[in-house]
Coordinates of C-alpha atoms in Angstrom, one line a residue:
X1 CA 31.5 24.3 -8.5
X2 CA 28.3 22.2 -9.1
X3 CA 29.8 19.6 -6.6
X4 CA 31.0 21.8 -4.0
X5 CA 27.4 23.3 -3.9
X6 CA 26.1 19.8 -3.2
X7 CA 28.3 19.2 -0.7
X8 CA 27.2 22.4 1.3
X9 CA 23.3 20.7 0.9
X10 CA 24.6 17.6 2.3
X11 CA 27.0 19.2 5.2
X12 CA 23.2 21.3 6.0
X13 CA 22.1 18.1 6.4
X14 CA 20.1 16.9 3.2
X15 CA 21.7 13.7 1.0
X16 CA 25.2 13.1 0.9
X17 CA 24.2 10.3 -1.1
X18 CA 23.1 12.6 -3.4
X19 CA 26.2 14.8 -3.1
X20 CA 28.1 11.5 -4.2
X21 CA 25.9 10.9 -7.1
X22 CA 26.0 14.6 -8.6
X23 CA 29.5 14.8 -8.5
X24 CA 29.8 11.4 -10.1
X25 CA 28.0 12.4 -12.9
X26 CA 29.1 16.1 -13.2
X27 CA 33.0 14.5 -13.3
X28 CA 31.3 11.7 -15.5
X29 CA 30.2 14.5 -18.1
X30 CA 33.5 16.6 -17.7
X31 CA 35.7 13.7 -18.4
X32 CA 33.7 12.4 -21.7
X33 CA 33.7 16.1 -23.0
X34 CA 37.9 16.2 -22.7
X35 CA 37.6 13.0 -24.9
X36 CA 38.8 11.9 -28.5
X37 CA 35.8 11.6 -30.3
X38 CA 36.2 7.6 -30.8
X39 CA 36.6 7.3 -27.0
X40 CA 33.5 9.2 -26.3
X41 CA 31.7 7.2 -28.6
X42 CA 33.1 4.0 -26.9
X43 CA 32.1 5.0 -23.4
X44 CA 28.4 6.1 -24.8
X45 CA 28.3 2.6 -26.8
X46 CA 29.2 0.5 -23.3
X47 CA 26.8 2.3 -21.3
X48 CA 23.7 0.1 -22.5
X49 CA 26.0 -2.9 -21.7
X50 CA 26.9 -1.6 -18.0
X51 CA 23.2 -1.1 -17.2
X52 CA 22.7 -4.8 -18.4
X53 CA 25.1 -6.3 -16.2
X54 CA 24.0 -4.4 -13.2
X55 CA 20.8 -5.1 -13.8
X56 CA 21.7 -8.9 -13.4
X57 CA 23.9 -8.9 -10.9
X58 CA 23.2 -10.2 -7.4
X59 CA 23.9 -6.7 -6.1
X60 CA 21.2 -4.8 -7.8
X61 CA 18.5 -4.8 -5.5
X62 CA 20.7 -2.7 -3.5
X63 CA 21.9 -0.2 -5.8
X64 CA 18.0 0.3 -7.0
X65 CA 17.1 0.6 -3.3
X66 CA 20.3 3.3 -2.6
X67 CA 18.9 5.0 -6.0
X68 CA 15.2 4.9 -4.5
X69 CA 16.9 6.4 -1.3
X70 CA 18.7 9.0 -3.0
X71 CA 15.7 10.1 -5.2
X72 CA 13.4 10.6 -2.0
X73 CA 15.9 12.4 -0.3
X74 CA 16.5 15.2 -2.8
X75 CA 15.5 18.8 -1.2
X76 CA 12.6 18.9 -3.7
X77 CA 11.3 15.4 -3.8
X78 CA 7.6 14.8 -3.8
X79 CA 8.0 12.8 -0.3
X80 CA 8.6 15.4 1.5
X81 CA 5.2 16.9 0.6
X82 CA 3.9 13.5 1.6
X83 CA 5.1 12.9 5.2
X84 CA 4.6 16.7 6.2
X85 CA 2.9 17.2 9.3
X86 CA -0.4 17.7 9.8
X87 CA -3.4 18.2 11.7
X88 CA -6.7 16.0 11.6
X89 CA -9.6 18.6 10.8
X90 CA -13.1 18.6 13.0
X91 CA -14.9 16.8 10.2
X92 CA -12.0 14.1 9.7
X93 CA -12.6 13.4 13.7
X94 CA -16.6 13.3 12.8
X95 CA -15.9 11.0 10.6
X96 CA -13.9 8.5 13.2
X97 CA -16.0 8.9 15.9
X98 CA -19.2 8.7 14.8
X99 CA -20.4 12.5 14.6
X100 CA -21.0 12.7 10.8
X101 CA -24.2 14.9 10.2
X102 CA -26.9 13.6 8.1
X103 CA -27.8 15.5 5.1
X104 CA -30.5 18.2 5.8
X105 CA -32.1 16.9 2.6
X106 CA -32.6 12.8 3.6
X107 CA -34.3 11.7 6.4
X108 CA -33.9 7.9 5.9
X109 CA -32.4 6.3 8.0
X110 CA -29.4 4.3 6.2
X111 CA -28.6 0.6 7.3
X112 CA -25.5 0.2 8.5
X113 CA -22.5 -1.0 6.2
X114 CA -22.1 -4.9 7.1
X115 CA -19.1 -5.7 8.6
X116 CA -17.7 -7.8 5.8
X117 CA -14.1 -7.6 4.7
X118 CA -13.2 -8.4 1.4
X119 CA -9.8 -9.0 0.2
X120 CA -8.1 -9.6 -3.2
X121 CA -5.1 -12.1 -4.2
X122 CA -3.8 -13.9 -7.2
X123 CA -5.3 -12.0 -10.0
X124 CA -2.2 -13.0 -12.3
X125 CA -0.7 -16.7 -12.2
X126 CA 2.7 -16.9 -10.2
X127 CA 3.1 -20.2 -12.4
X128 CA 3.7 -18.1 -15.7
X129 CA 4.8 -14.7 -13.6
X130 CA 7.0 -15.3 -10.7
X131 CA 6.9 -12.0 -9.5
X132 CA 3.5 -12.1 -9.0
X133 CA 4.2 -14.4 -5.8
X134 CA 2.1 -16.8 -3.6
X135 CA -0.1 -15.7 -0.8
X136 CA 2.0 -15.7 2.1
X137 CA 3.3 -15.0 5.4
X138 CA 2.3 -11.5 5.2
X139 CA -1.0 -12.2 3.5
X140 CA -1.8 -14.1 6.4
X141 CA -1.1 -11.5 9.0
X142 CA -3.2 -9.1 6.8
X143 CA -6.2 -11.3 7.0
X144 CA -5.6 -12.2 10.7
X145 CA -6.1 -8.3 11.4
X146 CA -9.8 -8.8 10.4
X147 CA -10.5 -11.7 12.5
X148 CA -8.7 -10.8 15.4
X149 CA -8.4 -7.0 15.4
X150 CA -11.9 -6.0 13.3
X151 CA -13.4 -8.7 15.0
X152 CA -15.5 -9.4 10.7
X153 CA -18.5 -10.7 10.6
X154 CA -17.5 -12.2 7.0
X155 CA -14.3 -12.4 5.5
X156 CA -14.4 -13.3 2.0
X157 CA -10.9 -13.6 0.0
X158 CA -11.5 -13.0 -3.7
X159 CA -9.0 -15.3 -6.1
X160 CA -7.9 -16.6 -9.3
X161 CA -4.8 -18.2 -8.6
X162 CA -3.9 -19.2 -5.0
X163 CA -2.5 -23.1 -5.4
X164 CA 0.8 -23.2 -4.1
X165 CA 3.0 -24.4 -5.6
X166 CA 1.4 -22.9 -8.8
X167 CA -0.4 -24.0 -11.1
X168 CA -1.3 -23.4 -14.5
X169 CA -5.0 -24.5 -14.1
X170 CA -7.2 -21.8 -12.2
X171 CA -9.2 -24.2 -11.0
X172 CA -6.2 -25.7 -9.0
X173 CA -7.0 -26.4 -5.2
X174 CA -6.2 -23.0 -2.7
X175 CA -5.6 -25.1 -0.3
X176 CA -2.6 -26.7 -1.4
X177 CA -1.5 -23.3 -0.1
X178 CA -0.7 -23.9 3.9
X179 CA -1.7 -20.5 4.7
X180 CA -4.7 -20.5 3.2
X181 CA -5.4 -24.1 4.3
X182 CA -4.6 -22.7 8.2
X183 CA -7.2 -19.7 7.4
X184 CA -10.0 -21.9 5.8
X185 CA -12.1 -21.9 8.5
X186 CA -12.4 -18.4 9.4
X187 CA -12.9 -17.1 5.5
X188 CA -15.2 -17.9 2.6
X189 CA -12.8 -18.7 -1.0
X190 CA -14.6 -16.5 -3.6
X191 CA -13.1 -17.7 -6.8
X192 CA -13.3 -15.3 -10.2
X193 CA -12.2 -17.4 -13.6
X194 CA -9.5 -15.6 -16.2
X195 CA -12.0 -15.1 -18.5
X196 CA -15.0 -13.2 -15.5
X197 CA -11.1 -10.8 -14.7
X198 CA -10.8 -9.9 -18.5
X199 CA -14.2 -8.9 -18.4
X200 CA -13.1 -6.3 -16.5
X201 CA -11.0 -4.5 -18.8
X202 CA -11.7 -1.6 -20.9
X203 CA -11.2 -3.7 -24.1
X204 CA -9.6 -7.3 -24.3
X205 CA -6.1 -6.2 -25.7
X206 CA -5.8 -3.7 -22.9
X207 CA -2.4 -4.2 -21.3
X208 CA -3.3 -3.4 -17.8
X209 CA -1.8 -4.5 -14.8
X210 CA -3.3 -6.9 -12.2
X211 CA -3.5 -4.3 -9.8
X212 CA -5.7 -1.6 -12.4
X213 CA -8.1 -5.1 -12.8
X214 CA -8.2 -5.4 -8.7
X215 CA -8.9 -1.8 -8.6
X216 CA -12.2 -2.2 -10.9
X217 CA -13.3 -5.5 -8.8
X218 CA -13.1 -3.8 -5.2
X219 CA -15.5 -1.2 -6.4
X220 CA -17.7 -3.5 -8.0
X221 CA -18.0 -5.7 -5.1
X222 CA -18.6 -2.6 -2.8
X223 CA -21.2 -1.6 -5.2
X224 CA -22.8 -4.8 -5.3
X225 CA -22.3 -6.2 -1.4
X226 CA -21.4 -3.3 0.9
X227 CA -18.6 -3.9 3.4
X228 CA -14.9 -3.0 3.6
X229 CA -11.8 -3.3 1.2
X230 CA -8.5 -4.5 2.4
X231 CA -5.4 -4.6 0.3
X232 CA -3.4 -7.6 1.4
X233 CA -0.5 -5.4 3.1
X234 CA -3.5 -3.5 5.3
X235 CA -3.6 -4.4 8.8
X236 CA -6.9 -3.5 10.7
X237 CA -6.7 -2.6 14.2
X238 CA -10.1 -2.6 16.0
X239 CA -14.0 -2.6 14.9
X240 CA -14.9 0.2 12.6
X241 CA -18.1 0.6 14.5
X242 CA -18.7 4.1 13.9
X243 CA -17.6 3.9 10.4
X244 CA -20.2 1.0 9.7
X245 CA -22.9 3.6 11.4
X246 CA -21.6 6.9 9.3
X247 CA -24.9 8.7 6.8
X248 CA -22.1 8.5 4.0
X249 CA -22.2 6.1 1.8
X250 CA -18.3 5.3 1.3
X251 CA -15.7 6.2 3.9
X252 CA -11.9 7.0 2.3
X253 CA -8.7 8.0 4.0
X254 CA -6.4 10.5 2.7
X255 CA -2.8 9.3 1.6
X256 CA -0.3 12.1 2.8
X257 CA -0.1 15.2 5.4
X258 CA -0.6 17.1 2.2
X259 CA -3.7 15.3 1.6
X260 CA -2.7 14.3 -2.4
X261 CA -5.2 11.7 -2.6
X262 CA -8.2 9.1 -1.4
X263 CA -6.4 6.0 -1.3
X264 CA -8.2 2.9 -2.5
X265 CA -6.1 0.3 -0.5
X266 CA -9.0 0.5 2.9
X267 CA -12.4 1.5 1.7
X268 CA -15.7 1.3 3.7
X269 CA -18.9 1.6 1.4
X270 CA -22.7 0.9 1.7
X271 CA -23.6 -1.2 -1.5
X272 CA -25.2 1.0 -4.4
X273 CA -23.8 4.2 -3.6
X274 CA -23.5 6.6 -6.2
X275 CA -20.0 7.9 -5.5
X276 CA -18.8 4.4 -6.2
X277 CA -21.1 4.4 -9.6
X278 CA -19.4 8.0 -10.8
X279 CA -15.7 6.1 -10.1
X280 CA -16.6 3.6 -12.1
X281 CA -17.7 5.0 -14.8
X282 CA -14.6 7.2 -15.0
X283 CA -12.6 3.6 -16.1
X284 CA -15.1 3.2 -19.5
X285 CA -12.3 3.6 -22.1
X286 CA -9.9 4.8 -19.9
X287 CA -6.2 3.5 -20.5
X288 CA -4.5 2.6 -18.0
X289 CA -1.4 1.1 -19.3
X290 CA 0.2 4.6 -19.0
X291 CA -0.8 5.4 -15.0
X292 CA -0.3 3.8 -12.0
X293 CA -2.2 5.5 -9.1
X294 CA -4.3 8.3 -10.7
X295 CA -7.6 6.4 -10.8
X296 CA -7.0 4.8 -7.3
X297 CA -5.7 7.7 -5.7
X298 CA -6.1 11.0 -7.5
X299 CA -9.6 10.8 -9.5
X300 CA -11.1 10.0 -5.6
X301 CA -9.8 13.2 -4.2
X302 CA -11.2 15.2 -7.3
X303 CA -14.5 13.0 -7.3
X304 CA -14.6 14.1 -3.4
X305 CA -14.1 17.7 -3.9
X306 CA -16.8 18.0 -6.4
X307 CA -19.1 15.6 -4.4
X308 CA -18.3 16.3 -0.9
X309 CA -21.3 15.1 0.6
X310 CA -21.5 11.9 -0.4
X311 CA -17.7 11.1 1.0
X312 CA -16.8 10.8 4.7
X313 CA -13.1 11.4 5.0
X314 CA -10.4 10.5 7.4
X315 CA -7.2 12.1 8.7
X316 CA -4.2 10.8 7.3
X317 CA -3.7 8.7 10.5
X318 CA -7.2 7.2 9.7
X319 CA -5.9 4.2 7.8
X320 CA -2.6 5.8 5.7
X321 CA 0.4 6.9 8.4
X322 CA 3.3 6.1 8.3
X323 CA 3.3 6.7 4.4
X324 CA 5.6 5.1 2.3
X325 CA 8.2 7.2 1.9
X326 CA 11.8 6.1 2.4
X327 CA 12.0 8.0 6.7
X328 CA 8.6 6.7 7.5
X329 CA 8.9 2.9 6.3
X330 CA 12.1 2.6 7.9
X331 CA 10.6 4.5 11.0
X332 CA 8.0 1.5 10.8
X333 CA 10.6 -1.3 10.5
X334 CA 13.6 -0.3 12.3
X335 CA 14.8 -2.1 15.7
X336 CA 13.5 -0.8 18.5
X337 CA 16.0 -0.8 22.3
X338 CA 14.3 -2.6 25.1
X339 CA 13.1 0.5 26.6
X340 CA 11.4 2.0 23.6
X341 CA 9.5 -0.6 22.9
X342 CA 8.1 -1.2 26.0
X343 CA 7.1 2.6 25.5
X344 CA 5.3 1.3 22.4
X345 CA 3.8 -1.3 23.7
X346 CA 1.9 0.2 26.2
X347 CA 0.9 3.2 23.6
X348 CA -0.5 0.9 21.2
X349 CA -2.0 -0.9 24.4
X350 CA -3.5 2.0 25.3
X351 CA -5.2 2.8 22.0
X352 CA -6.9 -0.6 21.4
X353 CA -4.4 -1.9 19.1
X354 CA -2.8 1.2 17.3
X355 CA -0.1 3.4 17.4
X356 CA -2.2 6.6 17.8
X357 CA -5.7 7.1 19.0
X358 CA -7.1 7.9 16.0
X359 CA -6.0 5.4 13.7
X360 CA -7.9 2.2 12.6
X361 CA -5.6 0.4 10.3
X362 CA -2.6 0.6 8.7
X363 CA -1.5 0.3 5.0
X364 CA 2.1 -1.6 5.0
X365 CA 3.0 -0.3 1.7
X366 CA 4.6 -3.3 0.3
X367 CA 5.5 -1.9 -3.0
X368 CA 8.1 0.3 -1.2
X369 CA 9.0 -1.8 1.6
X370 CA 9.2 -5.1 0.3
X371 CA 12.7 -5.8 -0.4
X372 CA 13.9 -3.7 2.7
X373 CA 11.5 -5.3 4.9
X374 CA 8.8 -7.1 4.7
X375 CA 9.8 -10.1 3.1
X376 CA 12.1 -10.9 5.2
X377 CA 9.7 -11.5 8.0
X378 CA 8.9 -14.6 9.4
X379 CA 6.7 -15.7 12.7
X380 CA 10.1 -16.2 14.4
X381 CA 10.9 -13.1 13.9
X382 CA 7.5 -11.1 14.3
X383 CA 7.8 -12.3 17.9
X384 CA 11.3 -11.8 18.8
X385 CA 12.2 -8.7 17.2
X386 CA 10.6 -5.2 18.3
X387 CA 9.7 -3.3 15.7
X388 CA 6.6 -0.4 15.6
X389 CA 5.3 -2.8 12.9
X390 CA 5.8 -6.1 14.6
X391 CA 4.6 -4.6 18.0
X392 CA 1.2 -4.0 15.8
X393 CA 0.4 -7.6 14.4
X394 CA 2.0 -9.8 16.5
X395 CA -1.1 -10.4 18.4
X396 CA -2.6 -11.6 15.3
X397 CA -0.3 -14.6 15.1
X398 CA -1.8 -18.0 16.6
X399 CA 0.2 -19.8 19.0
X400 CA 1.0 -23.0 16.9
X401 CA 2.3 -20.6 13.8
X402 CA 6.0 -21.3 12.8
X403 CA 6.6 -23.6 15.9
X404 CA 8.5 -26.4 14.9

């Protein structure tokens, strides 16, 4: 019966992927209680053995990505909540434009946030952790955006490790890295040592994640230099003129149409600001081996709500749509007919270098669309296949880039 049901969810159009997988396991759980005892025990026992050879088999990138698909399309997944519709509010458009009141309260005039872009790459060694990777094709792109698109002032790329190929010595030359050797010119190599990143940890056998260590030295550069933060998988459009003008002292876009959270992956902050001091402090002891996004995303949007005047927030569309959910990535990366994408290319024509009017930048999402997507891209490709996403930084690319 349990399957049947599932089938009428998927025939109403939600998952038949998850019909498939719920009456797997339902005839799974039937079938093992109709079992001899030995045999169940058998079946249990091989289980951990079956998971092991998936898990090494050159086929399981795509059954984790058709799991990942199946989990976001459940009727009560959290994604849904994410990519729900919405619209911008008046003080979200204040906040883009320019039209931020000052507090009644201050009369000083602030300076305006500089117009320096700081990124963050090669916080763990790809030398002794592959996975970690090598700053890239992608990586380029990203910093491209500011040069190109932001039209930065300064661009400073913040490293430990960036030879390539690796090295186990952090003092290793970046440019051995072509990338970074074809960027040179254009951005200033800030170089943190192992020991300045451990620093940064809320005690030395802390087993955080390079990512929870980037998260701590974006806020302490903001703090200390003013500017804007760009994950390397955010893509910056135009100037953010009006933001580098706004009487708030950090600007943060909201990750969702529900709003859930301030994402940390675009920030815009005048140094010394005091919203930035109360987020740090909320790290002193805090363990974050057990989170992943509840300090970057979450603790922002409570921090906001309690200090509402000393945030300027955007829309979704600000910096943060598409989202990263399983529709919109793929809505982001999927082939566009000839037709269509002219459509798009005059749209994002239209508005400066975006999809919409009212968004500055875009996060790429690379956790999520990675494997699918973005690895797979090369300059060949970026110019000869129309995708939303390609449409949006293949102005970025110079002329001499992957021609042979």
């Amino acid at each position: 019966m349990q399957c049947l049901a599932s089938f009428e969810k998927a025939r109403q159009g939600r998952s038949i992927e998850g019909c498939c997988c719920c009456c797997f396991f339902f005839s799974l759980a039937g079938d093992m209680l109709g079992m001899p005892r030995d045999r169940r025990r058998r079946v249990i026992l091989s289980i951990p053995f079956i998971l092991i050879l998936l898990f090494f088999s050159p086929f399981w990138p795509s059954i984790r990505q058709f799991g990942d698909h199946v989990r976001q399309k459940l009727p009560f997944a959290y994604q849904w909540k994410v990519q729900q519709d919405f619209v911008p509010t008046q003080n979200e458009l204040d906040c883009i434009y320019g039209r931020t009141p000052r507090s009644t309260d201050v009369d000083v005039v602030k300076d305006v946030i500089p117009n320096h872009v700081h990124f963050i790459y090669g916080l763990s060694n790809p030398y002794n952790k592959p996975s970690a990777g090598t700053f890239d094709f992608l990586c380029y792109l990203a910093v491209r955006s500011a040069i190109v698109g932001m039209k930065a002032d300064k661009i400073s790329l913040h490293y430990t490790y960036l030879a390539d190929p690796p090295s186990p010595d952090p003092n290793a030359s970046p440019l051995s890295n072509p990338w970074i050797k074809r960027l040179k010119d254009d951005i200033e190599l800030v170089h943190h040592t192992p020991e300045e990143m451990a620093k940064l940890k809320s005690s030395p056998d802390a087993t955080w994640q390079a990512a929870h260590v980037s998260d701590i030295l974006r806020l302490k550069l903001l703090q200390e230099q003013g500017g804007i933060y760009m994950d390397m998988d955010a893509f910056g459009f135009r100037p953010f003129t009006n933001l580098l003008k706004s009487p708030r002292d950090i600007i943060l876009g909201h990750e969702g149409g529900n709003r859930g959270g301030l994402c940390n992956a675009i920030m815009v902050a005048r140094k010394n600001s005091a919203f930035i001091e109360r987020w740090l402090k909320e790290y002193d002891g805090a363990d974050l081996s057990k989170e992943w996004n509840y300090h970057s995303v979450v603790l922002p949007k409570e921090l906001e709500l309690q200090h509402p005047e000393e945030v300027c927030t955007l829309p979704p569309n600000g910096f943060f749509w598409p989202t990263w959910t399983w529709d919109h990535i793929e809505f982001m990366h999927e082939k566009l007919g000839s037709e269509e994408a002219r459509r798009w290319a005059a749209e994002i024509d239209r508005n400066g270098g975006s999809l919409w009017e009212d968004q500055l930048a875009y996060h790429a999402w690379s956790q999520m669309a990675w494997e699918r997507h973005l690895s797979k891209l090369t300059p060949q490709l970026v110019r000869t296949r129309d995708t939303r996403f390609n449409l949006l930084v293949r102005n970025f690319l110079q002329d001499d880039v992957g021609v042979a």
